[in-house]
Short mmCIF file of C-alpha atoms and ligand atoms in Angstrom, two decimals:
data_model
loop_
_atom_site.label_atom_id
_atom_site.label_comp_id
_atom_site.label_asym_id
_atom_site.label_seq_id
_atom_site.Cartn_x
_atom_site.Cartn_y
_atom_site.Cartn_z
CA MET N 1 0.00 0.00 0.00
CA ARG N 2 1.05 3.56 -0.63
CA ALA N 3 -0.54 6.95 -0.11
CA ILE N 4 -0.55 10.30 -1.83
CA ARG N 5 -0.94 13.44 0.27
CA GLY N 6 -2.02 16.77 -1.19
CA ALA N 7 -4.99 18.98 -2.10
CA PHE N 8 -7.70 16.89 -3.80
CA LEU N 9 -10.81 17.96 -5.70
CA ASP N 10 -13.38 15.60 -7.22
CA PHE N 11 -17.12 15.36 -7.84
CA VAL N 12 -19.80 13.29 -6.15
CA ASP N 13 -22.80 14.47 -8.21
CA ASP N 14 -23.83 16.33 -11.36
CA PRO N 15 -23.42 20.12 -10.87
CA TRP N 16 -26.14 20.75 -13.49
CA ARG N 17 -28.50 19.24 -10.91
CA HIS N 18 -27.36 21.80 -8.36
CA VAL N 19 -27.85 25.06 -10.24
CA GLY N 20 -27.04 27.87 -7.81
CA ASP N 21 -25.24 25.52 -5.42
CA GLU N 22 -22.77 23.57 -7.53
CA GLN N 23 -20.40 23.22 -4.64
CA ALA N 24 -22.82 20.62 -3.25
CA ALA N 25 -21.71 18.33 -6.07
CA THR N 26 -18.03 18.83 -5.26
CA ARG N 27 -15.62 17.35 -2.72
CA PHE N 28 -12.46 19.18 -1.67
CA PHE N 29 -9.77 18.34 0.85
CA ALA N 30 -7.08 21.00 1.19
CA ASP N 31 -4.95 18.42 3.01
CA GLY N 32 -6.15 15.03 1.82
CA LEU N 33 -4.80 11.51 1.71
CA LEU N 34 -5.46 8.90 -0.97
CA VAL N 35 -4.51 5.33 -0.10
CA VAL N 36 -3.90 2.88 -2.92
CA ASP N 37 -3.27 -0.86 -2.78
CA ASP N 38 -0.75 -2.90 -4.81
CA ARG N 39 -3.19 -3.32 -7.68
CA GLY N 40 -3.77 0.45 -7.97
CA ILE N 41 -7.21 0.42 -6.36
CA ILE N 42 -8.26 3.18 -3.94
CA VAL N 43 -8.73 1.71 -0.47
CA ASP N 44 -9.16 4.88 1.55
CA PHE N 45 -9.64 8.61 0.93
CA GLY N 46 -10.39 11.68 3.01
CA PRO N 47 -8.83 14.37 5.21
CA HIS N 48 -5.20 13.53 5.95
CA ASP N 49 -5.47 13.41 9.71
CA GLU N 50 -8.44 11.04 9.71
CA VAL N 51 -7.16 8.71 7.01
CA SER N 52 -3.55 8.55 8.21
CA ALA N 53 -4.74 7.51 11.70
CA ARG N 54 -6.30 4.41 10.09
CA HIS N 55 -3.05 3.44 8.32
CA PRO N 56 -0.14 3.89 10.70
CA SER N 57 2.73 2.60 8.51
CA MET N 58 2.68 3.54 4.87
CA ASP N 59 4.88 5.08 2.19
CA VAL N 60 3.52 8.60 1.63
CA VAL N 61 4.23 10.65 -1.50
CA GLU N 62 3.75 14.32 -0.62
CA ILE N 63 2.52 16.52 -3.46
CA SER N 64 2.61 20.13 -2.34
CA ASP N 65 1.59 23.34 -4.11
CA ARG N 66 -0.60 21.43 -6.56
CA LEU N 67 -4.24 20.42 -7.04
CA ILE N 68 -5.01 16.73 -7.63
CA LEU N 69 -8.04 15.75 -9.73
CA PRO N 70 -9.26 12.43 -11.16
CA GLY N 71 -7.62 11.68 -14.53
CA PHE N 72 -9.37 13.32 -17.45
CA ILE N 73 -11.71 11.28 -19.66
CA ASP N 74 -11.79 11.96 -23.39
CA GLY N 75 -15.04 10.51 -24.71
CA HIS N 76 -14.24 10.80 -28.42
CA ILE N 77 -10.81 10.78 -30.03
CA HIS N 78 -9.29 9.39 -33.25
CA ILE N 79 -5.99 7.65 -32.60
CA PRO N 80 -4.76 7.49 -36.23
CA GLN N 81 -5.31 11.23 -36.69
CA THR N 82 -2.47 12.11 -34.31
CA ARG N 83 -0.21 13.16 -37.18
CA ILE N 84 -2.75 15.29 -39.06
CA LEU N 85 -3.73 17.74 -36.33
CA GLY N 86 -4.36 21.18 -37.72
CA SER N 87 -4.81 20.25 -41.40
CA TYR N 88 -5.89 23.24 -43.42
CA GLY N 89 -8.99 24.46 -45.02
CA GLU N 90 -11.92 22.03 -45.24
CA GLN N 91 -15.21 21.20 -43.57
CA LEU N 92 -16.07 17.64 -42.54
CA LEU N 93 -16.68 15.67 -45.75
CA PRO N 94 -13.89 17.12 -47.93
CA TRP N 95 -11.57 17.11 -44.89
CA LEU N 96 -12.13 13.36 -44.51
CA GLU N 97 -11.36 12.76 -48.19
CA LYS N 98 -8.35 15.03 -48.37
CA TRP N 99 -6.60 14.43 -45.06
CA VAL N 100 -8.13 11.67 -42.98
CA PHE N 101 -8.63 8.65 -45.23
CA PRO N 102 -5.09 8.81 -46.74
CA GLU N 103 -3.48 9.10 -43.29
CA GLU N 104 -5.63 6.36 -41.72
CA ARG N 105 -4.79 4.11 -44.70
CA ARG N 106 -1.13 4.30 -43.61
CA TYR N 107 -2.17 2.66 -40.33
CA PHE N 108 -2.97 -0.55 -42.20
CA ASP N 109 0.81 -1.03 -41.85
CA ARG N 110 1.66 -2.40 -38.38
CA GLU N 111 4.95 -0.54 -37.94
CA TYR N 112 3.42 2.81 -38.88
CA ALA N 113 0.54 2.08 -36.50
CA GLU N 114 2.85 1.11 -33.63
CA GLU N 115 4.81 4.33 -33.80
CA GLY N 116 1.67 6.46 -34.09
CA VAL N 117 -0.03 4.67 -31.21
CA ARG N 118 3.01 5.12 -28.93
CA ARG N 119 3.07 8.84 -29.68
CA PHE N 120 -0.65 9.01 -29.14
CA PHE N 121 -0.48 7.58 -25.61
CA ASP N 122 2.54 9.72 -24.69
CA THR N 123 0.66 12.84 -25.71
CA LEU N 124 -2.52 11.71 -24.00
CA LEU N 125 -0.70 11.26 -20.69
CA ALA N 126 1.09 14.58 -21.05
CA SER N 127 -2.38 16.12 -21.35
CA GLY N 128 -3.63 14.49 -18.14
CA THR N 129 -6.02 12.17 -19.95
CA THR N 130 -6.09 8.68 -18.46
CA THR N 131 -9.19 7.16 -20.09
CA CYS N 132 -10.45 7.52 -23.62
CA GLN N 133 -13.04 6.13 -25.97
CA ALA N 134 -11.22 6.05 -29.28
CA PHE N 135 -11.63 5.43 -32.98
CA THR N 136 -9.04 3.44 -34.89
CA THR N 137 -9.32 2.77 -38.61
CA ALA N 138 -10.97 0.38 -41.07
CA GLN N 139 -8.56 -2.59 -40.77
CA PRO N 140 -8.13 -4.45 -37.46
CA VAL N 141 -4.37 -3.99 -37.07
CA THR N 142 -4.57 -0.54 -35.43
CA ALA N 143 -7.18 -1.70 -32.92
CA GLU N 144 -4.92 -4.65 -32.05
CA VAL N 145 -1.92 -2.37 -31.57
CA VAL N 146 -4.00 0.00 -29.41
CA PHE N 147 -5.19 -2.82 -27.13
CA GLU N 148 -1.59 -4.06 -26.78
CA GLU N 149 -0.14 -0.62 -26.04
CA ALA N 150 -2.92 0.32 -23.59
CA ALA N 151 -2.40 -3.00 -21.75
CA ARG N 152 1.36 -2.40 -21.61
CA ARG N 153 0.66 0.97 -19.95
CA ASN N 154 -2.17 -0.44 -17.83
CA MET N 155 -4.51 2.27 -19.19
CA ARG N 156 -8.27 2.13 -19.48
CA ILE N 157 -9.41 2.21 -23.11
CA ILE N 158 -12.60 1.68 -25.10
CA THR N 159 -11.94 1.10 -28.77
CA GLY N 160 -12.72 -1.03 -31.82
CA ILE N 161 -12.40 -1.25 -35.58
CA THR N 162 -13.75 1.91 -37.21
CA ALA N 163 -15.92 0.50 -39.98
CA ILE N 164 -16.80 2.19 -43.26
CA ASP N 165 -18.11 0.53 -46.41
CA VAL N 166 -19.64 3.35 -48.51
CA ASN N 167 -18.87 6.97 -49.39
CA ALA N 168 -15.10 6.43 -49.20
CA PRO N 169 -12.46 5.34 -51.73
CA GLU N 170 -12.34 1.62 -52.47
CA TRP N 171 -8.79 1.38 -51.02
CA PHE N 172 -10.17 2.44 -47.65
CA THR N 173 -13.43 0.55 -47.24
CA THR N 174 -14.10 -2.84 -45.69
CA THR N 175 -17.02 -5.22 -46.21
CA ALA N 176 -19.66 -5.97 -43.61
CA ASP N 177 -18.56 -9.63 -43.47
CA GLU N 178 -14.86 -8.86 -43.03
CA PHE N 179 -15.70 -6.33 -40.34
CA TYR N 180 -18.00 -8.72 -38.49
CA ALA N 181 -15.40 -11.51 -38.45
CA ALA N 182 -12.50 -9.27 -37.35
CA ALA N 183 -14.60 -7.54 -34.67
CA THR N 184 -15.76 -10.88 -33.25
CA GLU N 185 -12.17 -12.01 -32.90
CA LEU N 186 -11.08 -8.76 -31.21
CA ILE N 187 -14.01 -8.92 -28.78
CA ASP N 188 -13.01 -12.47 -27.82
CA ARG N 189 -9.38 -11.52 -27.32
CA HIS N 190 -9.61 -8.10 -25.68
CA HIS N 191 -13.05 -7.12 -24.39
CA GLY N 192 -13.08 -7.14 -20.59
CA VAL N 193 -9.43 -8.17 -20.44
CA GLY N 194 -7.52 -5.95 -17.99
CA ARG N 195 -8.70 -2.38 -18.52
CA SER N 196 -9.75 -2.83 -22.16
CA SER N 197 -13.28 -2.68 -23.51
CA TYR N 198 -14.53 -3.14 -27.05
CA ALA N 199 -16.78 -0.66 -28.87
CA VAL N 200 -18.66 -1.60 -32.02
CA THR N 201 -17.71 1.43 -34.08
CA PRO N 202 -19.48 2.21 -37.33
CA ARG N 203 -17.66 5.37 -38.43
CA PHE N 204 -20.90 7.26 -39.17
CA ALA N 205 -24.23 6.56 -40.83
CA TYR N 206 -23.05 8.35 -43.98
CA GLY N 207 -20.30 5.72 -44.34
CA ALA N 208 -22.41 2.71 -43.45
CA SER N 209 -24.61 0.59 -45.72
CA LYS N 210 -27.62 -1.22 -44.33
CA ASP N 211 -25.52 -4.42 -44.34
CA LEU N 212 -22.79 -2.83 -42.26
CA LEU N 213 -25.26 -1.45 -39.72
CA ALA N 214 -26.95 -4.85 -39.55
CA ALA N 215 -23.53 -6.41 -38.80
CA CYS N 216 -23.07 -3.83 -36.02
CA GLY N 217 -26.52 -4.69 -34.64
CA ARG N 218 -25.63 -8.39 -34.70
CA LEU N 219 -22.36 -7.78 -32.85
CA LYS N 220 -24.16 -5.78 -30.17
CA ALA N 221 -26.94 -8.40 -29.86
CA GLU N 222 -24.42 -11.24 -29.56
CA ASN N 223 -22.22 -9.30 -27.13
CA PRO N 224 -24.63 -7.10 -25.16
CA ASP N 225 -21.88 -5.98 -22.84
CA VAL N 226 -19.86 -4.12 -25.52
CA TRP N 227 -19.97 -0.38 -26.18
CA VAL N 228 -21.19 1.35 -29.37
CA HIS N 229 -19.37 4.44 -30.57
CA THR N 230 -20.05 6.54 -33.66
CA HIS N 231 -20.76 10.04 -34.98
CA ILE N 232 -24.14 11.73 -35.17
CA SER N 233 -25.50 14.99 -36.65
CA GLU N 234 -22.17 16.75 -36.93
CA ASN N 235 -22.45 18.72 -40.16
CA PRO N 236 -25.40 19.76 -42.36
CA SER N 237 -24.01 18.20 -45.58
CA GLU N 238 -23.36 14.95 -43.72
CA ILE N 239 -26.92 14.91 -42.34
CA ARG N 240 -28.43 15.47 -45.79
CA GLY N 241 -26.31 12.58 -47.11
CA VAL N 242 -27.43 10.30 -44.29
CA LEU N 243 -31.11 10.94 -44.96
CA GLN N 244 -30.57 10.19 -48.68
CA LEU N 245 -28.64 6.98 -48.00
CA HIS N 246 -31.09 5.82 -45.32
CA ASP N 247 -34.29 7.19 -46.84
CA ASP N 248 -36.41 4.90 -44.68
CA CYS N 249 -35.44 7.04 -41.66
CA THR N 250 -36.74 10.50 -40.80
CA ASP N 251 -33.83 11.69 -38.66
CA TYR N 252 -30.20 10.76 -37.97
CA LEU N 253 -30.78 9.00 -34.66
CA GLU N 254 -33.42 6.74 -36.19
CA VAL N 255 -30.73 5.11 -38.35
CA TYR N 256 -28.90 3.83 -35.29
CA GLU N 257 -32.15 3.03 -33.46
CA LYS N 258 -33.31 0.89 -36.35
CA TYR N 259 -30.32 -1.42 -35.97
CA GLY N 260 -30.63 -1.80 -32.20
CA LEU N 261 -27.57 0.30 -31.39
CA VAL N 262 -29.00 3.02 -29.13
CA GLY N 263 -29.07 2.39 -25.38
CA PRO N 264 -26.74 2.60 -22.40
CA LYS N 265 -23.11 2.39 -23.64
CA PHE N 266 -24.03 4.11 -26.93
CA THR N 267 -22.16 7.34 -27.67
CA GLY N 268 -22.77 9.57 -30.68
CA GLY N 269 -20.03 12.13 -31.23
CA HIS N 270 -20.86 15.82 -31.86
CA GLY N 271 -24.69 15.95 -32.01
CA VAL N 272 -24.49 19.59 -33.06
CA TRP N 273 -27.74 19.51 -35.03
CA LEU N 274 -29.77 17.09 -32.91
CA THR N 275 -33.41 18.10 -32.53
CA ASP N 276 -35.21 18.33 -29.21
CA GLY N 277 -37.00 15.10 -30.14
CA GLU N 278 -33.69 13.32 -30.68
CA PHE N 279 -32.37 14.61 -27.32
CA ARG N 280 -35.53 13.25 -25.72
CA ARG N 281 -35.06 9.80 -27.27
CA LEU N 282 -31.36 9.67 -26.38
CA SER N 283 -32.17 10.62 -22.81
CA ALA N 284 -34.93 8.01 -22.51
CA ALA N 285 -32.58 5.35 -23.91
CA GLY N 286 -29.79 6.24 -21.44
CA ALA N 287 -27.46 6.93 -24.37
CA ALA N 288 -24.70 9.54 -24.50
CA VAL N 289 -23.51 12.33 -26.77
CA THR N 290 -19.99 13.77 -26.90
CA PHE N 291 -19.51 17.53 -26.93
CA CYS N 292 -16.42 18.21 -29.09
CA PRO N 293 -16.08 22.00 -29.11
CA CYS N 294 -12.52 22.25 -30.54
CA SER N 295 -13.56 20.14 -33.50
CA ASN N 296 -16.98 21.72 -33.97
CA LEU N 297 -15.29 25.11 -34.24
CA TYR N 298 -12.23 23.97 -36.18
CA LEU N 299 -14.26 22.19 -38.88
CA GLY N 300 -16.99 24.83 -38.74
CA SER N 301 -19.63 22.24 -37.83
CA GLY N 302 -21.69 24.44 -35.51
CA LEU N 303 -22.52 25.22 -31.89
CA PHE N 304 -23.54 22.31 -29.68
CA ARG N 305 -26.60 23.25 -27.61
CA LEU N 306 -25.14 22.53 -24.17
CA GLY N 307 -27.96 24.15 -22.22
CA ARG N 308 -30.57 22.24 -24.23
CA ALA N 309 -28.81 18.86 -23.85
CA THR N 310 -28.67 19.39 -20.08
CA ASP N 311 -32.35 20.36 -19.79
CA PRO N 312 -33.65 18.37 -16.79
CA GLU N 313 -36.70 17.43 -18.89
CA HIS N 314 -34.44 15.29 -21.08
CA ARG N 315 -30.95 15.36 -19.59
CA VAL N 316 -28.64 13.62 -22.04
CA LEU N 317 -25.54 11.95 -20.65
CA LEU N 318 -22.52 13.86 -21.95
CA THR N 319 -18.90 13.09 -22.44
CA PHE N 320 -16.58 15.83 -23.61
CA GLY N 321 -14.13 14.94 -26.37
CA SER N 322 -11.11 16.35 -28.14
CA ASP N 323 -12.06 14.64 -31.43
CA VAL N 324 -8.38 14.77 -32.40
CA GLY N 325 -7.68 15.42 -35.31
CA GLY N 326 -10.98 17.16 -36.17
CA GLY N 327 -10.18 18.92 -32.93
CA ASN N 328 -6.84 20.69 -33.06
CA ARG N 329 -5.85 20.06 -29.41
CA PHE N 330 -5.22 16.95 -27.32
CA SER N 331 -5.70 18.70 -24.01
CA MET N 332 -9.06 18.49 -22.29
CA LEU N 333 -8.16 21.87 -20.76
CA ASN N 334 -8.33 23.34 -24.27
CA VAL N 335 -11.58 21.44 -24.83
CA LEU N 336 -13.03 23.14 -21.74
CA GLU N 337 -11.82 26.53 -22.93
CA GLU N 338 -13.63 26.17 -26.25
CA ALA N 339 -16.68 24.62 -24.58
CA TYR N 340 -17.00 27.70 -22.42
CA LYS N 341 -16.94 29.94 -25.49
CA VAL N 342 -19.52 27.82 -27.29
CA GLY N 343 -21.81 28.13 -24.28
CA MET N 344 -21.43 31.90 -24.34
CA LEU N 345 -22.14 32.02 -28.08
CA ASN N 346 -25.29 29.98 -27.54
CA ASN N 347 -26.39 32.65 -25.12
CA THR N 348 -25.83 35.36 -27.68
CA GLN N 349 -28.26 33.54 -29.90
CA LEU N 350 -30.66 33.15 -27.00
CA ASP N 351 -30.45 36.84 -26.28
CA GLY N 352 -30.56 37.83 -29.93
CA SER N 353 -34.26 37.12 -30.40
CA ILE N 354 -33.61 34.92 -33.42
CA ASP N 355 -36.17 32.51 -32.05
CA PRO N 356 -38.36 33.82 -29.19
CA SER N 357 -39.06 30.25 -28.01
CA ARG N 358 -35.35 30.04 -27.08
CA GLN N 359 -35.51 33.01 -24.71
CA ASP N 360 -35.12 30.85 -21.66
CA ALA N 361 -33.10 32.13 -18.73
CA ALA N 362 -32.69 28.65 -17.27
CA GLU N 363 -31.22 27.38 -20.50
CA ALA N 364 -28.90 30.38 -20.67
CA GLU N 365 -27.68 29.52 -17.19
CA ARG N 366 -27.06 25.89 -18.20
CA ASN N 367 -24.99 27.08 -21.16
CA ARG N 368 -22.54 28.73 -18.77
CA LEU N 369 -19.68 26.31 -18.20
CA SER N 370 -18.65 26.99 -14.61
CA PRO N 371 -15.45 25.33 -13.38
CA TYR N 372 -17.62 22.84 -11.47
CA ARG N 373 -19.56 21.78 -14.58
CA ALA N 374 -16.39 21.84 -16.65
CA PHE N 375 -14.21 19.58 -14.51
CA TYR N 376 -17.15 17.33 -13.62
CA SER N 377 -17.68 16.80 -17.36
CA VAL N 378 -14.13 15.58 -17.97
CA THR N 379 -14.06 13.35 -14.85
CA LEU N 380 -17.16 11.87 -13.18
CA GLY N 381 -19.57 13.08 -15.88
CA GLY N 382 -17.53 11.38 -18.60
CA ALA N 383 -17.33 8.21 -16.52
CA GLU N 384 -21.10 8.18 -15.96
CA ALA N 385 -21.85 8.73 -19.63
CA LEU N 386 -19.47 5.92 -20.59
CA ARG N 387 -20.89 3.68 -17.86
CA LEU N 388 -17.45 3.45 -16.28
CA ASP N 389 -18.37 5.27 -13.06
CA ASP N 390 -17.96 2.10 -11.01
CA LYS N 391 -14.29 2.13 -12.06
CA VAL N 392 -13.07 5.71 -12.60
CA GLY N 393 -14.23 9.34 -12.44
CA ASN N 394 -13.62 10.24 -8.79
CA PHE N 395 -11.76 9.13 -5.67
CA ASP N 396 -14.40 6.82 -4.22
CA ILE N 397 -13.05 3.75 -2.46
CA GLY N 398 -12.89 0.76 -4.83
CA LYS N 399 -12.14 2.82 -7.93
CA GLU N 400 -8.94 2.78 -9.94
CA ALA N 401 -6.37 5.37 -8.87
CA ASP N 402 -5.96 7.41 -12.06
CA PHE N 403 -5.31 11.06 -11.37
CA VAL N 404 -3.79 14.27 -12.67
CA VAL N 405 -1.68 16.74 -10.70
CA LEU N 406 -2.37 20.32 -11.81
CA ASP N 407 0.03 23.20 -11.33
CA GLY N 408 -1.55 26.66 -11.35
CA ARG N 409 1.79 28.15 -12.37
CA GLY N 410 2.30 26.02 -15.49
CA GLY N 411 1.59 27.67 -18.83
CA PRO N 412 2.10 31.14 -20.25
CA PRO N 413 3.15 34.00 -17.93
CA ALA N 414 -0.41 35.34 -17.98
CA VAL N 415 -1.68 32.29 -16.10
CA ARG N 416 0.62 33.16 -13.18
CA TRP N 417 -0.67 36.71 -13.14
CA ARG N 418 -4.22 35.42 -13.27
CA THR N 419 -3.85 32.74 -10.61
CA GLY N 420 -1.75 34.98 -8.39
CA LEU N 421 0.53 32.09 -7.55
CA SER N 422 4.27 32.44 -7.45
CA VAL N 423 6.81 29.72 -6.78
CA GLY N 424 6.53 28.50 -3.21
CA ASP N 425 2.90 29.49 -2.69
CA ALA N 426 0.66 26.86 -1.19
CA ALA N 427 -2.09 24.89 -2.92
CA PRO N 428 -5.63 26.29 -2.55
CA THR N 429 -7.07 26.06 0.93
CA THR N 430 -10.75 26.61 0.13
CA LEU N 431 -13.11 25.18 -2.47
CA GLU N 432 -13.80 28.68 -3.84
CA HIS N 433 -10.09 29.25 -4.36
CA ALA N 434 -9.66 25.81 -5.95
CA ALA N 435 -12.57 26.43 -8.35
CA ASP N 436 -11.20 29.82 -9.34
CA LEU N 437 -7.78 28.27 -9.92
CA LEU N 438 -9.35 25.61 -12.15
CA PHE N 439 -11.22 28.25 -14.14
CA ALA N 440 -7.98 30.23 -14.59
CA ILE N 441 -6.17 27.08 -15.75
CA MET N 442 -8.87 26.20 -18.29
CA MET N 443 -9.26 29.71 -19.70
CA VAL N 444 -5.73 31.13 -19.49
CA GLY N 445 -3.52 28.05 -19.17
CA ASP N 446 -2.82 25.00 -21.28
CA ASP N 447 -1.42 21.49 -20.94
CA ARG N 448 1.70 22.87 -19.25
CA ALA N 449 -0.54 22.96 -16.17
CA VAL N 450 -0.31 19.15 -16.11
CA ALA N 451 2.60 18.50 -13.76
CA GLU N 452 2.06 14.75 -13.37
CA THR N 453 -0.29 12.03 -14.54
CA TRP N 454 -0.77 8.84 -12.50
CA VAL N 455 -2.23 5.57 -13.76
CA MET N 456 -3.40 2.91 -11.28
CA GLY N 457 -1.42 4.47 -8.46
CA GLU N 458 1.82 4.78 -10.47
CA ARG N 459 3.32 7.96 -11.87
CA ALA N 460 3.12 7.59 -15.66
CA TYR N 461 4.12 11.13 -16.71
CA SER N 462 6.06 13.92 -15.10
CA ARG N 463 6.36 17.26 -16.89
CA ASP N 464 9.56 18.15 -15.17
CA ALA N 465 11.18 14.86 -16.13
CA GLY N 466 10.38 15.69 -19.76
CA ASP N 467 8.85 12.28 -20.40
CA VAL N 468 7.08 13.20 -23.63
CA ALA N 469 8.42 11.25 -26.61
N1 GUN Q 1 -17.34 11.61 -39.16
C1 GUN Q 1 -16.87 10.47 -39.74
N2 GUN Q 1 -15.56 10.32 -39.56
C2 GUN Q 1 -15.16 11.38 -38.83
C3 GUN Q 1 -13.89 11.79 -38.32
O1 GUN Q 1 -12.87 11.15 -38.51
N3 GUN Q 1 -13.88 12.95 -37.62
C4 GUN Q 1 -15.00 13.70 -37.42
N4 GUN Q 1 -14.91 14.82 -36.72
N5 GUN Q 1 -16.19 13.33 -37.89
C5 GUN Q 1 -16.27 12.19 -38.60
ZN1 ZN Q 2 -14.85 12.11 -34.40
#
């Protein structure tokens, strides 16, 4: 057993359910102690003096002048797009053709995939992200390499073959039968092994024939425990294409519903143009949507309606995602920065009288991404939406000890002016101070605020050791 002593902040509830009193959803110990067993499982947590009295002889790692949070969860990221971040000039469909398919085709080669996957995990850890739900590419080799590399690093991962059989060049597509056979084998070998989980991953309805979606439905029916991960309602041209290809459906969600894919453990990425009716059905099904603000802005897809998705009438489970490389940043801190701005822009529309039915003060309030809502969304909220909240997301006893150590001084000089911290100053002593520090980090800082990242009770990244490959 070992213990980590420092200032800890995590969440015990959804701050959107505590409008006006979000602190009630938050737990903060200015001097806390986290006790971890040999397997990396949390066995005790609380104020230092109480917890240390219960464990008289233990190795204690002291982390001073920092704030410790649960590891970040990225609900939607594309592993083989690591090397095409920030590619110029296109919206979704031409961007896929010009940049994405050619690069992902290179990952059909195992060596190319291995190097890319190593770099991917190094960068993920340097960003403080310890769990992700990730896309691979159309052939199984990348998914295999990802499962192997994640296992080597003991990291929690949800992934699978990213299937596409129409609306892509012939050198990139797979067939429904090949996909079904390869996915079945990967599920047998990797799903539920260690910290790995399999997601049936049709790339998007625009790239999926009825046969491919039927194969996805069969995989989910035969393996009810697996996840389903895809894209939904990201871009207007994409949506028009989906309704032409699947002309028996009246909206985007219906395509996935028709093949038995929508329920708990379903995530649709983006959801920028989802209707209220679709939000209602997703909520009733217990399915999740990923808010990917960096990508939605970078590709010009649109403004996700955060306040509408979190309407208590039909609260949709949300993960937040980088969507690398549609998103131009790995760091969930940058994702929160852009999410905040999208929320503010939504409120400009609300205030702008474009549609009087949207003049709703409660919705405007829900669009405001407070530090509580923000950091909940990339920790416990992400875990709940991914149905992993029995394993990760906060510091409850029995969960896996993945955490990130944040340094309010890391980043550009302006973040030090904003946080008011200089070298040698103590970590925050009150929840208000901690929340303000987190807001400063997400709005003024960047991934240099990530001082250390720990996986299953072991330090996996240290900024000062320069561990990034
Ligand atoms: N829709 C289908 N494929 C992709 C992808 O790779 N990125 C994004 N952002 N949307 C998609
Ligand atoms: Zn995506």
